[in-house]
Amino acid sequence: MTSSPSSEAATAATEGGLEAPTRHPIDWNNPRFYDQAELFDELERVFDLCHGCRRCVSLCNAFPTLFDLVDESKTMEVDGVARDDYWKVVDHCYLCDLCYQSKCPYIPPHPWNIDFPHLMLRAKAVKFQNGGVRASEKILASTDAVGKLAGIPIVVNAVNAANQFKPARAALKRVLGVHPQAGVPKYHKHGDTLRGKQRARVAGRGAGGVAAVPVAQPAGRTRGKVALFATCYGNYNEPGLGEDLIAVLEHNNITVSLAPTERCCGMPKMELGDLRAVEKSMRANIPELVSMVAKGCDIIAPVPSCALMLRQEWPLLFPDDAEVQRVAAAVFDPFEYLMERHRAGRLNTEFKQSLGKVAYHAACHQRVQKIGMQTRACLQLAPDTEVTVIERCSGHNGTYGVKEQSYPAAKKIGRPVVNKIKQAAVDHYGSDCPMAGRFIEHGMADGSATAHPVSLLRRAYSI
């Protein structure tokens, strides 16, 4: 699909260029996308260029795995690596996108045309189509189904108890390949999920129990009405995050609603290479989201991976779908939204409480959205608050941080983040990604608890 660089391209590579980076749509419906021989040719081409550069060695375990394979081969070049070993590199890529967004000098429009994350996605799709993905991995990636099942009364108590019970964790390892030491999220019964609580809250408003929130005025790119994309994790595992975000938005006179129905954004399935499942998720969500946008709502997703899926990956996977593009244009990160309103003079800055020293982990999937340090800027509006930013991977990376084969590497990747927090002696620590925050808490192993920046902001407001 992408040929080896010509001599003209190689010459151009040394001359530089001023063109802005671009991202090609993912041609996943093309039968050639799944041609394994053609895929291996492209992997060899890109791996050879990566081997000669090695700028990304510190980002994740995919690149050290590749370079070790090269250095330990007979030729000490990529041509000495067995092609079947390419899968070892693919399995360590969790599509964080940082190599493309922050490290690689050879991304399009450079003639070498390297998009490492989307090449890894192609490889994962080929592996999935060829039956190379285990049933346990498919179950772990079925976040909607697992959340619905675990949320059944009685079942939820059994699931949460089993997650802390060593014999049950041994069974979890055998059945789902979950490392026995990995932290696993708690689940809430259906009435206590975010969507369950919001349904009850709306019903209370209808009965006159809760006053309506005044409608905010448009400010900057924001329209003052928000449709909250709850996300699987935010709905089933940490509904308090969504409640805190709703409280902060309503404190700023912004009305918040949830779409009548919601499905997983598809990111866990995309990490497996199951692109047909991603399409099903998109098709299920888009009508509801388009309807909310048509009603004057902006869309906020409190989990960075979900926001990235809606605003970047869906448009690249479905570039000709006008409704996908319309939804993508309406998506915001929570703090991106708040700071957009602050710059227009529309943010309530009457904070009542200091947050002290905060260690803020900037999540990878938020960083690649190119919105800047909006979370830090917003938290520092609180009085006597000092925010230290940590721009390194936490190691959690979806299911990567719980799988038996990758948990040790995940812990190693996240160790520098944990060390920086311990050295900083902060009052609070947390991440825009609640799962990253929990993984950092797991790594701290000192009884401390992560605090999401949205929850810290609510604390600063004292609401």
C-alpha positions as a Python dict, from the first residue, in 0.01 Angstrom:
ca = {
    (1, 'M'): (0, 0, 0),
    (2, 'T'): (295, 228, 69),
    (3, 'S'): (605, 158, -136),
    (4, 'S'): (964, 181, -20),
    (5, 'P'): (1108, 534, -40),
    (6, 'S'): (1271, 615, -371),
    (7, 'S'): (1610, 779, -403),
    (8, 'E'): (1428, 1107, -466),
    (9, 'A'): (1233, 1060, -143),
    (10, 'A'): (1550, 980, 47),
    (11, 'T'): (1706, 1298, -89),
    (12, 'A'): (1398, 1496, 8),
    (13, 'A'): (1422, 1353, 358),
    (14, 'T'): (1747, 1542, 413),
    (15, 'E'): (1611, 1870, 279),
    (16, 'G'): (1330, 1920, 530),
    (17, 'G'): (1004, 2096, 459),
    (18, 'L'): (760, 2345, 601),
    (19, 'E'): (435, 2166, 522),
    (20, 'A'): (199, 2103, 813),
    (21, 'P'): (168, 1739, 926),
    (22, 'T'): (-127, 1554, 779),
    (23, 'R'): (-307, 1230, 865),
    (24, 'H'): (-428, 998, 592),
    (25, 'P'): (-766, 826, 630),
    (26, 'I'): (-745, 458, 724),
    (27, 'D'): (-824, 252, 414),
    (28, 'W'): (-958, -40, 616),
    (29, 'N'): (-1227, -145, 368),
    (30, 'N'): (-967, -205, 97),
    (31, 'P'): (-897, -582, 62),
    (32, 'R'): (-524, -502, 31),
    (33, 'F'): (-535, -366, 386),
    (34, 'Y'): (-558, -729, 505),
    (35, 'D'): (-292, -875, 271),
    (36, 'Q'): (-41, -1017, 519),
    (37, 'A'): (250, -1036, 273),
    (38, 'E'): (198, -672, 178),
    (39, 'L'): (164, -581, 545),
    (40, 'F'): (495, -751, 627),
    (41, 'D'): (667, -562, 344),
    (42, 'E'): (545, -234, 491),
    (43, 'L'): (637, -339, 845),
    (44, 'E'): (989, -420, 727),
    (45, 'R'): (1019, -84, 551),
    (46, 'V'): (901, 116, 853),
    (47, 'F'): (1091, -95, 1108),
    (48, 'D'): (1410, -36, 910),
    (49, 'L'): (1357, 340, 922),
    (50, 'C'): (1271, 328, 1294),
    (51, 'H'): (1584, 121, 1360),
    (52, 'G'): (1794, 392, 1196),
    (53, 'C'): (1630, 668, 1402),
    (54, 'R'): (1537, 529, 1747),
    (55, 'R'): (1391, 856, 1875),
    (56, 'C'): (1086, 674, 2017),
    (57, 'V'): (1276, 424, 2232),
    (58, 'S'): (1151, 575, 2558),
    (59, 'L'): (780, 593, 2471),
    (60, 'C'): (658, 236, 2519),
    (61, 'N'): (774, -124, 2499),
    (62, 'A'): (707, -167, 2125),
    (63, 'F'): (1021, 17, 2020),
    (64, 'P'): (1263, -149, 2268),
    (65, 'T'): (1117, -483, 2157),
    (66, 'L'): (1189, -396, 1793),
    (67, 'F'): (1540, -270, 1861),
    (68, 'D'): (1626, -574, 2074),
    (69, 'L'): (1510, -802, 1793),
    (70, 'V'): (1733, -613, 1549),
    (71, 'D'): (2036, -597, 1778),
    (72, 'E'): (2013, -966, 1865),
    (73, 'S'): (1976, -1080, 1503),
    (74, 'K'): (2264, -1221, 1299),
    (75, 'T'): (2283, -920, 1069),
    (76, 'M'): (2196, -660, 1336),
    (77, 'E'): (1959, -516, 1077),
    (78, 'V'): (1586, -559, 1023),
    (79, 'D'): (1649, -814, 748),
    (80, 'G'): (1789, -1044, 1017),
    (81, 'V'): (1461, -1045, 1214),
    (82, 'A'): (1218, -1330, 1148),
    (83, 'R'): (893, -1187, 1015),
    (84, 'D'): (688, -1389, 1262),
    (85, 'D'): (864, -1191, 1535),
    (86, 'Y'): (708, -871, 1402),
    (87, 'W'): (398, -966, 1602),
    (88, 'K'): (597, -917, 1923),
    (89, 'V'): (630, -549, 1834),
    (90, 'V'): (264, -520, 1733),
    (91, 'D'): (146, -673, 2061),
    (92, 'H'): (327, -407, 2262),
    (93, 'C'): (167, -116, 2075),
    (94, 'Y'): (-143, 14, 2252),
    (95, 'L'): (-214, 293, 2000),
    (96, 'C'): (-128, 582, 2230),
    (97, 'D'): (-40, 785, 1916),
    (98, 'L'): (245, 970, 2086),
    (99, 'C'): (513, 850, 1844),
    (100, 'Y'): (318, 1005, 1558),
    (101, 'Q'): (218, 1321, 1739),
    (102, 'S'): (531, 1409, 1934),
    (103, 'K'): (838, 1217, 1819),
    (104, 'C'): (848, 1096, 1460),
    (105, 'P'): (1011, 1337, 1209),
    (106, 'Y'): (897, 1127, 912),
    (107, 'I'): (519, 1159, 930),
    (108, 'P'): (323, 1275, 622),
    (109, 'P'): (381, 1482, 414),
    (110, 'H'): (739, 1359, 455),
    (111, 'P'): (814, 1125, 162),
    (112, 'W'): (882, 834, 398),
    (113, 'N'): (516, 857, 502),
    (114, 'I'): (540, 689, 843),
    (115, 'D'): (229, 653, 1055),
    (116, 'F'): (345, 394, 1306),
    (117, 'P'): (23, 375, 1515),
    (118, 'H'): (-198, 321, 1213),
    (119, 'L'): (45, 66, 1071),
    (120, 'M'): (17, -118, 1402),
    (121, 'L'): (-362, -88, 1375),
    (122, 'R'): (-347, -247, 1030),
    (123, 'A'): (-136, -531, 1173),
    (124, 'K'): (-382, -581, 1459),
    (125, 'A'): (-669, -590, 1207),
    (126, 'V'): (-489, -856, 1003),
    (127, 'K'): (-421, -1057, 1317),
    (128, 'F'): (-785, -1029, 1425),
    (129, 'Q'): (-916, -1131, 1083),
    (130, 'N'): (-680, -1430, 1079),
    (131, 'G'): (-811, -1554, 1415),
    (132, 'G'): (-505, -1452, 1614),
    (133, 'V'): (-695, -1282, 1899),
    (134, 'R'): (-787, -1495, 2200),
    (135, 'A'): (-1145, -1518, 2326),
    (136, 'S'): (-1030, -1378, 2663),
    (137, 'E'): (-906, -1062, 2493),
    (138, 'K'): (-1237, -1019, 2312),
    (139, 'I'): (-1423, -1046, 2643),
    (140, 'L'): (-1197, -790, 2813),
    (141, 'A'): (-1260, -548, 2525),
    (142, 'S'): (-1640, -588, 2551),
    (143, 'T'): (-1675, -311, 2806),
    (144, 'D'): (-2047, -253, 2748),
    (145, 'A'): (-2139, -618, 2783),
    (146, 'V'): (-1919, -673, 3090),
    (147, 'G'): (-2052, -357, 3256),
    (148, 'K'): (-2414, -453, 3197),
    (149, 'L'): (-2362, -805, 3328),
    (150, 'A'): (-2158, -695, 3629),
    (151, 'G'): (-2414, -427, 3714),
    (152, 'I'): (-2693, -674, 3789),
    (153, 'P'): (-2786, -659, 4159),
    (154, 'I'): (-2623, -942, 4359),
    (155, 'V'): (-2392, -1010, 4063),
    (156, 'V'): (-2218, -676, 4117),
    (157, 'N'): (-2138, -764, 4478),
    (158, 'A'): (-2005, -1102, 4375),
    (159, 'V'): (-1788, -951, 4099),
    (160, 'N'): (-1640, -682, 4322),
    (161, 'A'): (-1571, -933, 4601),
    (162, 'A'): (-1415, -1183, 4361),
    (163, 'N'): (-1182, -916, 4225),
    (164, 'Q'): (-1027, -891, 4572),
    (165, 'F'): (-1025, -1265, 4650),
    (166, 'K'): (-699, -1447, 4567),
    (167, 'P'): (-851, -1781, 4459),
    (168, 'A'): (-1096, -1594, 4237),
    (169, 'R'): (-812, -1387, 4093),
    (170, 'A'): (-634, -1710, 4003),
    (171, 'A'): (-945, -1815, 3811),
    (172, 'L'): (-958, -1473, 3645),
    (173, 'K'): (-602, -1533, 3527),
    (174, 'R'): (-690, -1873, 3382),
    (175, 'V'): (-1011, -1761, 3210),
    (176, 'L'): (-938, -1403, 3101),
    (177, 'G'): (-561, -1379, 3124),
    (178, 'V'): (-572, -1104, 3388),
    (179, 'H'): (-253, -1076, 3591),
    (180, 'P'): (-324, -1169, 3956),
    (181, 'Q'): (-154, -852, 4084),
    (182, 'A'): (-321, -612, 3841),
    (183, 'G'): (-569, -359, 3973),
    (184, 'V'): (-920, -418, 3838),
    (185, 'P'): (-1205, -165, 3849),
    (186, 'K'): (-1510, -188, 4071),
    (187, 'Y'): (-1855, -202, 3917),
    (188, 'H'): (-2180, -33, 4022),
    (189, 'K'): (-2527, -180, 4004),
    (190, 'H'): (-2750, -35, 3734),
    (191, 'G'): (-2929, 210, 3961),
    (192, 'D'): (-2597, 350, 4081),
    (193, 'T'): (-2433, 395, 3742),
    (194, 'L'): (-2400, 749, 3609),
    (195, 'R'): (-2683, 699, 3364),
    (196, 'G'): (-2898, 538, 3634),
    (197, 'K'): (-2842, 828, 3874),
    (198, 'Q'): (-2908, 1084, 3603),
    (199, 'R'): (-3236, 918, 3509),
    (200, 'A'): (-3345, 942, 3870),
    (201, 'R'): (-3228, 1302, 3889),
    (202, 'V'): (-3418, 1402, 3575),
    (203, 'A'): (-3728, 1229, 3709),
    (204, 'G'): (-3689, 1430, 4029),
    (205, 'R'): (-3671, 1751, 3830),
    (206, 'G'): (-3988, 1658, 3650),
    (207, 'A'): (-4159, 1620, 3985),
    (208, 'G'): (-4037, 1960, 4094),
    (209, 'G'): (-3763, 1818, 4311),
    (210, 'V'): (-3469, 1989, 4144),
    (211, 'A'): (-3464, 2337, 3992),
    (212, 'A'): (-3369, 2375, 3628),
    (213, 'V'): (-3023, 2512, 3552),
    (214, 'P'): (-3017, 2854, 3380),
    (215, 'V'): (-2907, 2835, 3019),
    (216, 'A'): (-2554, 2966, 2968),
    (217, 'Q'): (-2462, 3196, 2683),
    (218, 'P'): (-2235, 3087, 2397),
    (219, 'A'): (-1869, 3165, 2457),
    (220, 'G'): (-1588, 3116, 2209),
    (221, 'R'): (-1646, 2786, 2033),
    (222, 'T'): (-1885, 2665, 2306),
    (223, 'R'): (-2262, 2695, 2291),
    (224, 'G'): (-2340, 2661, 2661),
    (225, 'K'): (-2535, 2334, 2638),
    (226, 'V'): (-2357, 2002, 2686),
    (227, 'A'): (-2438, 1647, 2588),
    (228, 'L'): (-2226, 1428, 2813),
    (229, 'F'): (-2088, 1112, 2651),
    (230, 'A'): (-2072, 915, 2975),
    (231, 'T'): (-1832, 644, 2844),
    (232, 'C'): (-1838, 282, 2962),
    (233, 'Y'): (-1585, 340, 3238),
    (234, 'G'): (-1747, 663, 3353),
    (235, 'N'): (-2087, 498, 3361),
    (236, 'Y'): (-2018, 158, 3516),
    (237, 'N'): (-1694, 203, 3710),
    (238, 'E'): (-1658, 566, 3824),
    (239, 'P'): (-1995, 742, 3807),
    (240, 'G'): (-1866, 994, 4060),
    (241, 'L'): (-1646, 1146, 3789),
    (242, 'G'): (-1950, 1222, 3572),
    (243, 'E'): (-2139, 1358, 3871),
    (244, 'D'): (-1850, 1590, 3956),
    (245, 'L'): (-1832, 1713, 3596),
    (246, 'I'): (-2206, 1777, 3585),
    (247, 'A'): (-2181, 1970, 3914),
    (248, 'V'): (-1897, 2186, 3779),
    (249, 'L'): (-2077, 2257, 3452),
    (250, 'E'): (-2406, 2339, 3623),
    (251, 'H'): (-2219, 2564, 3868),
    (252, 'N'): (-2126, 2757, 3555),
    (253, 'N'): (-2492, 2767, 3444),
    (254, 'I'): (-2433, 2512, 3167),
    (255, 'T'): (-2716, 2267, 3108),
    (256, 'V'): (-2611, 1904, 3084),
    (257, 'S'): (-2795, 1609, 2940),
    (258, 'L'): (-2713, 1253, 2838),
    (259, 'A'): (-2815, 1100, 2508),
    (260, 'P'): (-3111, 863, 2555),
    (261, 'T'): (-2886, 569, 2464),
    (262, 'E'): (-2512, 520, 2444),
    (263, 'R'): (-2275, 246, 2332),
    (264, 'C'): (-1901, 203, 2384),
    (265, 'C'): (-1704, 433, 2153),
    (266, 'G'): (-1516, 129, 2020),
    (267, 'M'): (-1164, 213, 2140),
    (268, 'P'): (-1114, -124, 2319),
    (269, 'K'): (-1224, -306, 2004),
    (270, 'M'): (-997, -92, 1789),
    (271, 'E'): (-701, -187, 2009),
    (272, 'L'): (-779, -550, 1916),
    (273, 'G'): (-806, -470, 1547),
    (274, 'D'): (-1179, -551, 1539),
    (275, 'L'): (-1275, -269, 1304),
    (276, 'R'): (-1617, -412, 1219),
    (277, 'A'): (-1709, -387, 1586),
    (278, 'V'): (-1584, -26, 1584),
    (279, 'E'): (-1815, 46, 1292),
    (280, 'K'): (-2110, -106, 1481),
    (281, 'S'): (-2034, 116, 1781),
    (282, 'M'): (-2012, 423, 1561),
    (283, 'R'): (-2339, 342, 1381),
    (284, 'A'): (-2516, 294, 1715),
    (285, 'N'): (-2388, 621, 1864),
    (286, 'I'): (-2392, 864, 1574),
    (287, 'P'): (-2772, 912, 1540),
    (288, 'E'): (-2806, 1004, 1907),
    (289, 'L'): (-2502, 1233, 1904),
    (290, 'V'): (-2603, 1406, 1581),
    (291, 'S'): (-2946, 1466, 1732),
    (292, 'M'): (-2791, 1627, 2040),
    (293, 'V'): (-2566, 1847, 1826),
    (294, 'A'): (-2868, 1952, 1620),
    (295, 'K'): (-3037, 2058, 1945),
    (296, 'G'): (-2753, 2301, 2013),
    (297, 'C'): (-2535, 2081, 2235),
    (298, 'D'): (-2160, 2052, 2250),
    (299, 'I'): (-2029, 1703, 2334),
    (300, 'I'): (-1797, 1638, 2627),
    (301, 'A'): (-1637, 1301, 2692),
    (302, 'P'): (-1468, 1282, 3035),
    (303, 'V'): (-1234, 997, 2929),
    (304, 'P'): (-962, 1117, 2687),
    (305, 'S'): (-956, 792, 2488),
    (306, 'C'): (-1326, 827, 2411),
    (307, 'A'): (-1290, 1191, 2314),
    (308, 'L'): (-1001, 1095, 2084),
    (309, 'M'): (-1211, 821, 1929),
    (310, 'L'): (-1498, 1058, 1850),
    (311, 'R'): (-1290, 1349, 1725),
    (312, 'Q'): (-1000, 1173, 1548),
    (313, 'E'): (-1033, 798, 1493),
    (314, 'W'): (-1395, 787, 1375),
    (315, 'P'): (-1328, 1060, 1114),
    (316, 'L'): (-1018, 876, 990),
    (317, 'L'): (-1200, 543, 973),
    (318, 'F'): (-1514, 689, 813),
    (319, 'P'): (-1387, 995, 624),
    (320, 'D'): (-1686, 1018, 389),
    (321, 'D'): (-1951, 1018, 661),
    (322, 'A'): (-2073, 1376, 705),
    (323, 'E'): (-2246, 1297, 1034),
    (324, 'V'): (-1923, 1158, 1181),
    (325, 'Q'): (-1745, 1477, 1081),
    (326, 'R'): (-2023, 1689, 1234),
    (327, 'V'): (-2001, 1508, 1565),
    (328, 'A'): (-1620, 1527, 1568),
    (329, 'A'): (-1634, 1905, 1530),
    (330, 'A'): (-1857, 1930, 1839),
    (331, 'V'): (-1641, 1721, 2077),
    (332, 'F'): (-1450, 1878, 2368),
    (333, 'D'): (-1227, 1768, 2651),
    (334, 'P'): (-1377, 1891, 2983),
    (335, 'F'): (-1100, 2139, 3060),
    (336, 'E'): (-1070, 2249, 2699),
    (337, 'Y'): (-1437, 2344, 2726),
    (338, 'L'): (-1403, 2526, 3056),
    (339, 'M'): (-1096, 2723, 2951),
    (340, 'E'): (-1261, 2819, 2621),
    (341, 'R'): (-1533, 2979, 2829),
    (342, 'H'): (-1280, 3133, 3068),
    (343, 'R'): (-1103, 3312, 2783),
    (344, 'A'): (-1440, 3457, 2685),
    (345, 'G'): (-1502, 3574, 3043),
    (346, 'R'): (-1776, 3317, 3104),
    (347, 'L'): (-1617, 3090, 3367),
    (348, 'N'): (-1708, 3120, 3733),
    (349, 'T'): (-1374, 3185, 3906),
    (350, 'E'): (-1509, 3222, 4259),
    (351, 'F'): (-1310, 2932, 4401),
    (352, 'K'): (-1344, 2880, 4774),
    (353, 'Q'): (-1066, 2635, 4850),
    (354, 'S'): (-697, 2592, 4777),
    (355, 'L'): (-580, 2265, 4624),
    (356, 'G'): (-223, 2302, 4748),
    (357, 'K'): (38, 2106, 4553),
    (358, 'V'): (-104, 1892, 4275),
    (359, 'A'): (79, 1638, 4058),
    (360, 'Y'): (-110, 1628, 3732),
    (361, 'H'): (-48, 1341, 3489),
    (362, 'A'): (-125, 1453, 3134),
    (363, 'A'): (-284, 1148, 2971),
    (364, 'C'): (-140, 1036, 2637),
    (365, 'H'): (-475, 1032, 2458),
    (366, 'Q'): (-541, 1385, 2577),
    (367, 'R'): (-197, 1515, 2478),
    (368, 'V'): (-236, 1394, 2120),
    (369, 'Q'): (-557, 1596, 2083),
    (370, 'K'): (-333, 1906, 2069),
    (371, 'I'): (-535, 2116, 2310),
    (372, 'G'): (-246, 2222, 2533),
    (373, 'M'): (-227, 2226, 2912),
    (374, 'Q'): (-587, 2334, 2971),
    (375, 'T'): (-622, 2118, 3284),
    (376, 'R'): (-323, 2278, 3453),
    (377, 'A'): (-438, 2627, 3356),
    (378, 'C'): (-784, 2567, 3498),
    (379, 'L'): (-669, 2410, 3826),
    (380, 'Q'): (-425, 2694, 3884),
    (381, 'L'): (-714, 2938, 3886),
    (382, 'A'): (-787, 2806, 4236),
    (383, 'P'): (-613, 3012, 4508),
    (384, 'D'): (-273, 2899, 4636),
    (385, 'T'): (-259, 2605, 4399),
    (386, 'E'): (61, 2477, 4239),
    (387, 'V'): (37, 2218, 3961),
    (388, 'T'): (330, 1999, 3856),
    (389, 'V'): (277, 1839, 3515),
    (390, 'I'): (401, 1487, 3439),
    (391, 'E'): (413, 1411, 3067),
    (392, 'R'): (492, 1041, 3064),
    (393, 'C'): (284, 733, 2998),
    (394, 'S'): (114, 592, 3308),
    (395, 'G'): (143, 238, 3172),
    (396, 'H'): (-225, 143, 3203),
    (397, 'N'): (-309, 170, 2829),
    (398, 'G'): (-651, 7, 2816),
    (399, 'T'): (-631, -366, 2881),
    (400, 'Y'): (-250, -361, 2847),
    (401, 'G'): (-214, -285, 3217),
    (402, 'V'): (-416, -586, 3331),
    (403, 'K'): (-316, -863, 3087),
    (404, 'E'): (-86, -1127, 3228),
    (405, 'Q'): (167, -1096, 2945),
    (406, 'S'): (189, -714, 2947),
    (407, 'Y'): (127, -617, 3312),
    (408, 'P'): (501, -630, 3405),
    (409, 'A'): (588, -402, 3112),
    (410, 'A'): (301, -169, 3206),
    (411, 'K'): (429, -138, 3562),
    (412, 'K'): (778, -61, 3430),
    (413, 'I'): (644, 206, 3193),
    (414, 'G'): (450, 373, 3474),
    (415, 'R'): (727, 362, 3735),
    (416, 'P'): (880, 703, 3643),
    (417, 'V'): (538, 866, 3691),
    (418, 'V'): (500, 708, 4035),
    (419, 'N'): (854, 811, 4131),
    (420, 'K'): (795, 1173, 4029),
    (421, 'I'): (479, 1193, 4238),
    (422, 'K'): (654, 1048, 4541),
    (423, 'Q'): (946, 1287, 4502),
    (424, 'A'): (716, 1589, 4468),
    (425, 'A'): (543, 1530, 4804),
    (426, 'V'): (210, 1663, 4675),
    (427, 'D'): (-130, 1705, 4837),
    (428, 'H'): (-314, 1548, 4544),
    (429, 'Y'): (-231, 1354, 4230),
    (430, 'G'): (-440, 1245, 3938),
    (431, 'S'): (-482, 1219, 3563),
    (432, 'D'): (-732, 1332, 3302),
    (433, 'C'): (-770, 960, 3231),
    (434, 'P'): (-940, 802, 3533),
    (435, 'M'): (-797, 460, 3442),
    (436, 'A'): (-446, 606, 3430),
    (437, 'G'): (-512, 766, 3768),
    (438, 'R'): (-611, 429, 3915),
    (439, 'F'): (-305, 262, 3764),
    (440, 'I'): (-82, 529, 3918),
    (441, 'E'): (-259, 476, 4253),
    (442, 'H'): (-193, 104, 4212),
    (443, 'G'): (175, 177, 4152),
    (444, 'M'): (199, 410, 4452),
    (445, 'A'): (92, 122, 4680),
    (446, 'D'): (100, 349, 4985),
    (447, 'G'): (-268, 382, 5070),
    (448, 'S'): (-303, 715, 4888),
    (449, 'A'): (-588, 774, 4644),
    (450, 'T'): (-594, 940, 4305),
    (451, 'A'): (-817, 1243, 4254),
    (452, 'H'): (-941, 1327, 3907),
    (453, 'P'): (-879, 1693, 3808),
    (454, 'V'): (-1254, 1742, 3759),
    (455, 'S'): (-1313, 1624, 4115),
    (456, 'L'): (-1040, 1858, 4237),
    (457, 'L'): (-1207, 2147, 4057),
    (458, 'R'): (-1536, 2066, 4227),
    (459, 'R'): (-1351, 2066, 4559),
    (460, 'A'): (-1202, 2407, 4480),
    (461, 'Y'): (-1553, 2539, 4414),
    (462, 'S'): (-1675, 2376, 4739),
    (463, 'I'): (-1993, 2254, 4571),
}
